mmCIF file of C-alpha atoms in Angstrom:
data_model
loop_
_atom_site.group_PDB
_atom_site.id
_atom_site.type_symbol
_atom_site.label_atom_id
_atom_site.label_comp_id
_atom_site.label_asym_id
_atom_site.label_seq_id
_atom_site.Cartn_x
_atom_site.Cartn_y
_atom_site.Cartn_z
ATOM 1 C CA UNK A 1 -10.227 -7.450 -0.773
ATOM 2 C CA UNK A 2 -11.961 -10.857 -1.748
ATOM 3 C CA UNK A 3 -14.925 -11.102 -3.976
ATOM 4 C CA UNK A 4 -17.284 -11.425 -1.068
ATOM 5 C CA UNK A 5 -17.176 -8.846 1.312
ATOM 6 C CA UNK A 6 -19.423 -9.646 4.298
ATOM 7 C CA UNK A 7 -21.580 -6.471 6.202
ATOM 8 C CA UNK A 8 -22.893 -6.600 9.409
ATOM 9 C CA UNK A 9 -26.086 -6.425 10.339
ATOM 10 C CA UNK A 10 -27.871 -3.481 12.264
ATOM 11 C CA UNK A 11 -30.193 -5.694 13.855
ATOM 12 C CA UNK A 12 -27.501 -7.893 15.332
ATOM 13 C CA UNK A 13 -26.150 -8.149 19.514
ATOM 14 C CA UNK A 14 -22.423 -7.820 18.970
ATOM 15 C CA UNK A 15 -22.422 -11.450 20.663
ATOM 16 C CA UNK A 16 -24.468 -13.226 17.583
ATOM 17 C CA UNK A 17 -22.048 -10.909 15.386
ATOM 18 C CA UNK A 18 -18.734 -12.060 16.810
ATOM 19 C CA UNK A 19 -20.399 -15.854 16.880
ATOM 20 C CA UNK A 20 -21.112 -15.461 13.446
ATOM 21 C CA UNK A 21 -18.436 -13.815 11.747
ATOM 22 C CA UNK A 22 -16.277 -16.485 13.573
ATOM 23 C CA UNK A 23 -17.697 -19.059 11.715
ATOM 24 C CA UNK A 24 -17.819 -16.913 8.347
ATOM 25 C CA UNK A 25 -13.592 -16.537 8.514
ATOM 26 C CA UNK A 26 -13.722 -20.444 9.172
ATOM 27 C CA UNK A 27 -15.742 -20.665 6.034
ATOM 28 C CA UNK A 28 -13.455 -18.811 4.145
ATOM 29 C CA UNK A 29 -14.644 -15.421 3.938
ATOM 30 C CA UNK A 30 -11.750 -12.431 4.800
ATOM 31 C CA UNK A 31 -13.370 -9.240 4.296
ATOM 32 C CA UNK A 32 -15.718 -7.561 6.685
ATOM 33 C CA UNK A 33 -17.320 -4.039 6.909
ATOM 34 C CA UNK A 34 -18.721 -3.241 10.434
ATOM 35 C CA UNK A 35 -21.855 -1.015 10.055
ATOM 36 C CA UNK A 36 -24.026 0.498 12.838
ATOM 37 C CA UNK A 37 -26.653 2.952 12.573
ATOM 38 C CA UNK A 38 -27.901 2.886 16.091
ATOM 39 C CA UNK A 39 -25.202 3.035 18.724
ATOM 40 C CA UNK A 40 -23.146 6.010 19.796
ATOM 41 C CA UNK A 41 -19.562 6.525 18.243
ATOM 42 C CA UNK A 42 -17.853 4.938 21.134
ATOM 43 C CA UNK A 43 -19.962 2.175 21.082
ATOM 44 C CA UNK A 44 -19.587 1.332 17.432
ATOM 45 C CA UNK A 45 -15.578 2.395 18.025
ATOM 46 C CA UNK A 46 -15.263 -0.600 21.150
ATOM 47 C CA UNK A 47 -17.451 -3.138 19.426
ATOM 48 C CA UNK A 48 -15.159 -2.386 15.999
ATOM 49 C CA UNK A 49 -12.080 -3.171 17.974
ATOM 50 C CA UNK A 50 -13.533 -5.937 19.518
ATOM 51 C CA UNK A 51 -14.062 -7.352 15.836
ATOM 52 C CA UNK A 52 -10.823 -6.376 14.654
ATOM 53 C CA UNK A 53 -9.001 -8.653 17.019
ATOM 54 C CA UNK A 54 -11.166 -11.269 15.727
ATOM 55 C CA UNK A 55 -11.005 -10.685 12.169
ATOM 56 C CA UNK A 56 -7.215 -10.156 11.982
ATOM 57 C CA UNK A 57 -6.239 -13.307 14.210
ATOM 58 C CA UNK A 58 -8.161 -15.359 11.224
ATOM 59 C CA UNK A 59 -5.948 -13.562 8.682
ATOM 60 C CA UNK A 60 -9.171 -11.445 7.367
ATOM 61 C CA UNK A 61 -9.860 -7.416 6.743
ATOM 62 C CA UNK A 62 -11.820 -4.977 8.352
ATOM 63 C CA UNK A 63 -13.822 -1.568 6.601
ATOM 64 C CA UNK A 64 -15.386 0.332 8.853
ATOM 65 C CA UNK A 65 -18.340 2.154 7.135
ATOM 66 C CA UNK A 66 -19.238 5.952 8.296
ATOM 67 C CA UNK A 67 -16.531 6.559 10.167
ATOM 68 C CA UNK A 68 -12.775 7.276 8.839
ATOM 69 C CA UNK A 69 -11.710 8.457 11.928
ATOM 70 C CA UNK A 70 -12.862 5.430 13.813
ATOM 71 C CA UNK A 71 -10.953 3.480 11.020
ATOM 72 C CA UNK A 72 -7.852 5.408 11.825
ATOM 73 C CA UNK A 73 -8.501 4.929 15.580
ATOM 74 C CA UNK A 74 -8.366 1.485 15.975
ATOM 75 C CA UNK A 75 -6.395 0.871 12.854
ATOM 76 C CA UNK A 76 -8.935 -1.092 10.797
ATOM 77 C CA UNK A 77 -7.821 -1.760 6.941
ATOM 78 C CA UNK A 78 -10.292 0.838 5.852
ATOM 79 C CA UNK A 79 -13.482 3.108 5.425
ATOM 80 C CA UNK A 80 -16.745 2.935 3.213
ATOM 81 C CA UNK A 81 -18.819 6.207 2.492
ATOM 82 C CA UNK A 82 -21.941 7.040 1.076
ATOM 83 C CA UNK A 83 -21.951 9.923 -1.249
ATOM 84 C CA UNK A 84 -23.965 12.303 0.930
ATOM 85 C CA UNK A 85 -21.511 11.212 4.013
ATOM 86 C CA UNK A 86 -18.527 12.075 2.034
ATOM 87 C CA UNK A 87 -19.846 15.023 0.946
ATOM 88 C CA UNK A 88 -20.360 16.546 5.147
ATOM 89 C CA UNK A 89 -17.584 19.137 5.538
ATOM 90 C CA UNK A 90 -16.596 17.467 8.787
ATOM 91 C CA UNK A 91 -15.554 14.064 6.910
ATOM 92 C CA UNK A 92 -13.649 16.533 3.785
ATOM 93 C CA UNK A 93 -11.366 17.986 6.427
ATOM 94 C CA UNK A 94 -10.845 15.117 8.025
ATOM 95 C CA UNK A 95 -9.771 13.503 4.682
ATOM 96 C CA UNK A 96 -7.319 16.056 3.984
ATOM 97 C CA UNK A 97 -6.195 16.417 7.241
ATOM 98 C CA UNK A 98 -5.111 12.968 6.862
ATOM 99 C CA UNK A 99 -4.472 12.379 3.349
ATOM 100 C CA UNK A 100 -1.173 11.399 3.730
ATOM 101 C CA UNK A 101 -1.152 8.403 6.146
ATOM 102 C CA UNK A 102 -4.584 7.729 4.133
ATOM 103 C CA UNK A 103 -4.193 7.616 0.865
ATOM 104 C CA UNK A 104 -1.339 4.365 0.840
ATOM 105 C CA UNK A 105 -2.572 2.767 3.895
ATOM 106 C CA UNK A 106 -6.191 2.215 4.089
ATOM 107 C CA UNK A 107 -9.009 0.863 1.681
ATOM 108 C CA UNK A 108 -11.612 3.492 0.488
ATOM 109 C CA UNK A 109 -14.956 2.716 -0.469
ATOM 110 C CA UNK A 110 -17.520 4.813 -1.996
ATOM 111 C CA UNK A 111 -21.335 3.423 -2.350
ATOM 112 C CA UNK A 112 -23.137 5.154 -5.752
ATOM 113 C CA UNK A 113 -26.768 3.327 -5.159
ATOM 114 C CA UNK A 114 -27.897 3.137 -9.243
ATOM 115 C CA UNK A 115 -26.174 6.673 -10.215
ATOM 116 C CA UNK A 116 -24.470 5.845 -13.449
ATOM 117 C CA UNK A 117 -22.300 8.879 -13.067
ATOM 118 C CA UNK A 118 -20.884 8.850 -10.127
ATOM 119 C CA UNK A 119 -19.916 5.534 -10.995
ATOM 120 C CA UNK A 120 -18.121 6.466 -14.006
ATOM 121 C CA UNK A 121 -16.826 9.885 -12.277
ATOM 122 C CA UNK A 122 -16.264 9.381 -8.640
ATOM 123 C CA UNK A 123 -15.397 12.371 -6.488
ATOM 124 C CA UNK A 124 -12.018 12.173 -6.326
ATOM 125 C CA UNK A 125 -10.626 16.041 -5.240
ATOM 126 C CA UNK A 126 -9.286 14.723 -2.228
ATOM 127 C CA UNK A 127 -8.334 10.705 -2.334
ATOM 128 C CA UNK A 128 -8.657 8.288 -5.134
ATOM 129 C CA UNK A 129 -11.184 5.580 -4.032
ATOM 130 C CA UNK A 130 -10.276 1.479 -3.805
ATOM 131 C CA UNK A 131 -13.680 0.516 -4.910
ATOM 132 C CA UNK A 132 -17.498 1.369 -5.367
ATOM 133 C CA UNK A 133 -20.443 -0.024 -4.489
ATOM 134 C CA UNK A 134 -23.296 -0.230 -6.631
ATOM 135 C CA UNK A 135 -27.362 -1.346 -5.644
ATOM 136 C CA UNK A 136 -29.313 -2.171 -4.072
ATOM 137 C CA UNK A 137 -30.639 -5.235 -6.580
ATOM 138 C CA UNK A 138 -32.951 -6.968 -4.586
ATOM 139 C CA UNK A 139 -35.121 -6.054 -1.825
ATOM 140 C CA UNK A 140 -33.110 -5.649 1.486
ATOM 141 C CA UNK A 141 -33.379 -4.800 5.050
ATOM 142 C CA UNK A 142 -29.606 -3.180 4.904
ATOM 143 C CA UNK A 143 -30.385 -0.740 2.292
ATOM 144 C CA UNK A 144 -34.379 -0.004 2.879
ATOM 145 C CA UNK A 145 -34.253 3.420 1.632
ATOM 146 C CA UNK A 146 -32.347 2.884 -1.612
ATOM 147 C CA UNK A 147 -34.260 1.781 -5.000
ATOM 148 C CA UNK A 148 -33.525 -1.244 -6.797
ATOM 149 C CA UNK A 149 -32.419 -1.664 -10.163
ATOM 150 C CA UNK A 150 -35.110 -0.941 -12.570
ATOM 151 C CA UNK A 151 -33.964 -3.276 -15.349
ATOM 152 C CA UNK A 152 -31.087 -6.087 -16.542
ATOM 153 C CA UNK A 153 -30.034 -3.674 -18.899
ATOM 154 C CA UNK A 154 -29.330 -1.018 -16.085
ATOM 155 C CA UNK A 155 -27.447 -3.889 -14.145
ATOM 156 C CA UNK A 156 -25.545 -4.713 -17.132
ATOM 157 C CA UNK A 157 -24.688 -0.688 -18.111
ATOM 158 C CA UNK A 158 -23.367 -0.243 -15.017
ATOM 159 C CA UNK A 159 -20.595 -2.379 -15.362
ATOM 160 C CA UNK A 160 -19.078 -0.653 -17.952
ATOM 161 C CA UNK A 161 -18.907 3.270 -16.097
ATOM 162 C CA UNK A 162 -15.728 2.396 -14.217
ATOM 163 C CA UNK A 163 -12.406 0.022 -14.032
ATOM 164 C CA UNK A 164 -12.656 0.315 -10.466
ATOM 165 C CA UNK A 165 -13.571 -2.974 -8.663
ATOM 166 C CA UNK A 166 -17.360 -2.447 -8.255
ATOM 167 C CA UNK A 167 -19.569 -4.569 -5.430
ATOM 168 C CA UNK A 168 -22.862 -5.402 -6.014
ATOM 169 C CA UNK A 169 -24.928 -5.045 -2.920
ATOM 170 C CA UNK A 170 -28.248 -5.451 -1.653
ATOM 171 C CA UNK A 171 -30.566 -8.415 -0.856
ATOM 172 C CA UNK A 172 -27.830 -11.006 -2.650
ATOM 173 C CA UNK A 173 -28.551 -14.543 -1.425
ATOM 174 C CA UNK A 174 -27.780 -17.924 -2.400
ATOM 175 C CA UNK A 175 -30.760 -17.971 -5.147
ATOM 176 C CA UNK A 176 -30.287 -14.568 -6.564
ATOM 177 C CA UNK A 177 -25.901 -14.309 -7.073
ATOM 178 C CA UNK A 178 -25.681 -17.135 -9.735
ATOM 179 C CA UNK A 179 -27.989 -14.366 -11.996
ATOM 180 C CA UNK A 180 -25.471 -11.551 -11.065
ATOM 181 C CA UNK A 181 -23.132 -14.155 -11.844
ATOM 182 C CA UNK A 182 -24.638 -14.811 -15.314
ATOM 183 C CA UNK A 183 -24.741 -10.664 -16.049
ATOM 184 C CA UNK A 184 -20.934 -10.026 -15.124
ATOM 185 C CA UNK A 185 -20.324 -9.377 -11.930
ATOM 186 C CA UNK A 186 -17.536 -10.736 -9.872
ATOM 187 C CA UNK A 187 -17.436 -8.466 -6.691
ATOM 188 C CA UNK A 188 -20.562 -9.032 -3.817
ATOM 189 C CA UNK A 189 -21.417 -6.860 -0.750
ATOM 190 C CA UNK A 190 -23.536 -9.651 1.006
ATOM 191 C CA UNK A 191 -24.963 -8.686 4.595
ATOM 192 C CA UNK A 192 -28.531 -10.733 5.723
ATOM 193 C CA UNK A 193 -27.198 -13.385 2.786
ATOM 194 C CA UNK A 194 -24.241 -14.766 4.951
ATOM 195 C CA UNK A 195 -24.838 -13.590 8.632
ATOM 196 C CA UNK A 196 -28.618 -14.752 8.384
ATOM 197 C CA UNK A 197 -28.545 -17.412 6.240
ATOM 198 C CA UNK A 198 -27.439 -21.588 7.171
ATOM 199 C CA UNK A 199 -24.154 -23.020 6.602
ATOM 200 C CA UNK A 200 -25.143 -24.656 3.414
ATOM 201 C CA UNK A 201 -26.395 -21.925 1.914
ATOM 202 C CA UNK A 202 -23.807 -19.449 2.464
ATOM 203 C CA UNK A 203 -21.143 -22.310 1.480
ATOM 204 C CA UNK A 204 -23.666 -22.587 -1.808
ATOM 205 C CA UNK A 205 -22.873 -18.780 -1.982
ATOM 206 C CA UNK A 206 -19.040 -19.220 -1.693
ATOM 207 C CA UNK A 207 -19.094 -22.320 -4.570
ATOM 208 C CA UNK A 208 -20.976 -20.192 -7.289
ATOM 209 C CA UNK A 209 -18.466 -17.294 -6.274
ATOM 210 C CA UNK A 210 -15.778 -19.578 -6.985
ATOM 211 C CA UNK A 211 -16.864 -20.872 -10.181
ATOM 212 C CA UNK A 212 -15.757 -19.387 -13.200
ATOM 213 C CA UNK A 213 -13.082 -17.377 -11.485
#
């Protein structure tokens, strides 16, 4: 996975989506998660293989977040859960159910919002996850119902609760990464910051990605 990991928006036509994303890969960017709250599975399951297509012919990666079994379906590179959707009896048995062809062929992503433990003690009974997520920092219309990060020092704490490759997420723009930057973090979840945003500011996003690493 690269260091900038580009989530759709809810709010977006699956035209604007494709239009944008297109010009995301062109910009450099590989790895996608398609997420949609609003549409009914096989909705979200043809518009995810209608991305796919696009993302893999420009050498990129797709995580489809809520849904393993979509993943599975269309053979996307991957999952994401929340906690609370990993912990719904109908996603467990369809984790073990499919542990095998899981476990060494997908990417597994678990989102901890600002719980310090679960970072540092994921759930891992059934599959060992990939990566977390942590957030949200900054006010965000992906992650409305999640609180931000009361203080630098809670920022900074978190990154030392796991060795797992951890993701910031939530509200990261152009302005605000160069201070997540300056606190330690190498890994961004960036949704409204690249598929909202103008060419020069998401290619000002990519160059203070790239500097230092």
């Amino acid at each position: 996975m690269n260091s900038i990991y580009a989530i759709t928006p809810v709010n977006l036509s699956l035209e604007k989506i494709i239009s944008k994303t297109s010009n995301l890969l062109e910009l450099g960017i590989k790895t996608y998660q398609y997420r949609d709250k609003n549409n009914d599975l096989n909705i979200i399951k043809d518009n995810s293989k209608i991305l796919l297509e696009l993302i893999k012919e420009n050498g990129g990666e797709l995580i489809i977040n809520d849904y393993p079994e979509i993943a599975l379906e269309i053979g996307a590179d991957g999952f994401h859960l929340g906690f609370e959707d990993y912990q719904k009896k109908k996603n467990q048995n369809f984790l073990k159910t499919h542990l095998n062809l899981i476990k060494n062929n997908y990417i597994k992503g678990l989102s901890c919002k600002w719980n310090l433990g679960l970072v540092s003690n994921p759930p891992e009974d059934i599959l060992d996850w990939d990566y977390l997520a942590v957030g949200s920092f900054f006010k965000s219309q992906t992650k409305k119902d999640i609180s931000l990060a009361r203080s630098d020092m809670i920022m900074k704490e978190v990154l030392l609760k796991t060795k797992k490759p951890l993701y910031s997420i939530g509200g990261i723009n152009n302005e605000n990464i160069i201070n997540l930057k300056k606190m330690g973090y190498k890994k961004f979840a960036i949704s409204n910051g690249v598929y909202a945003f103008e060419e020069h500011e998401i290619k000002n996003i990519i160059k203070i990605n790239n500097e230092g690493n």
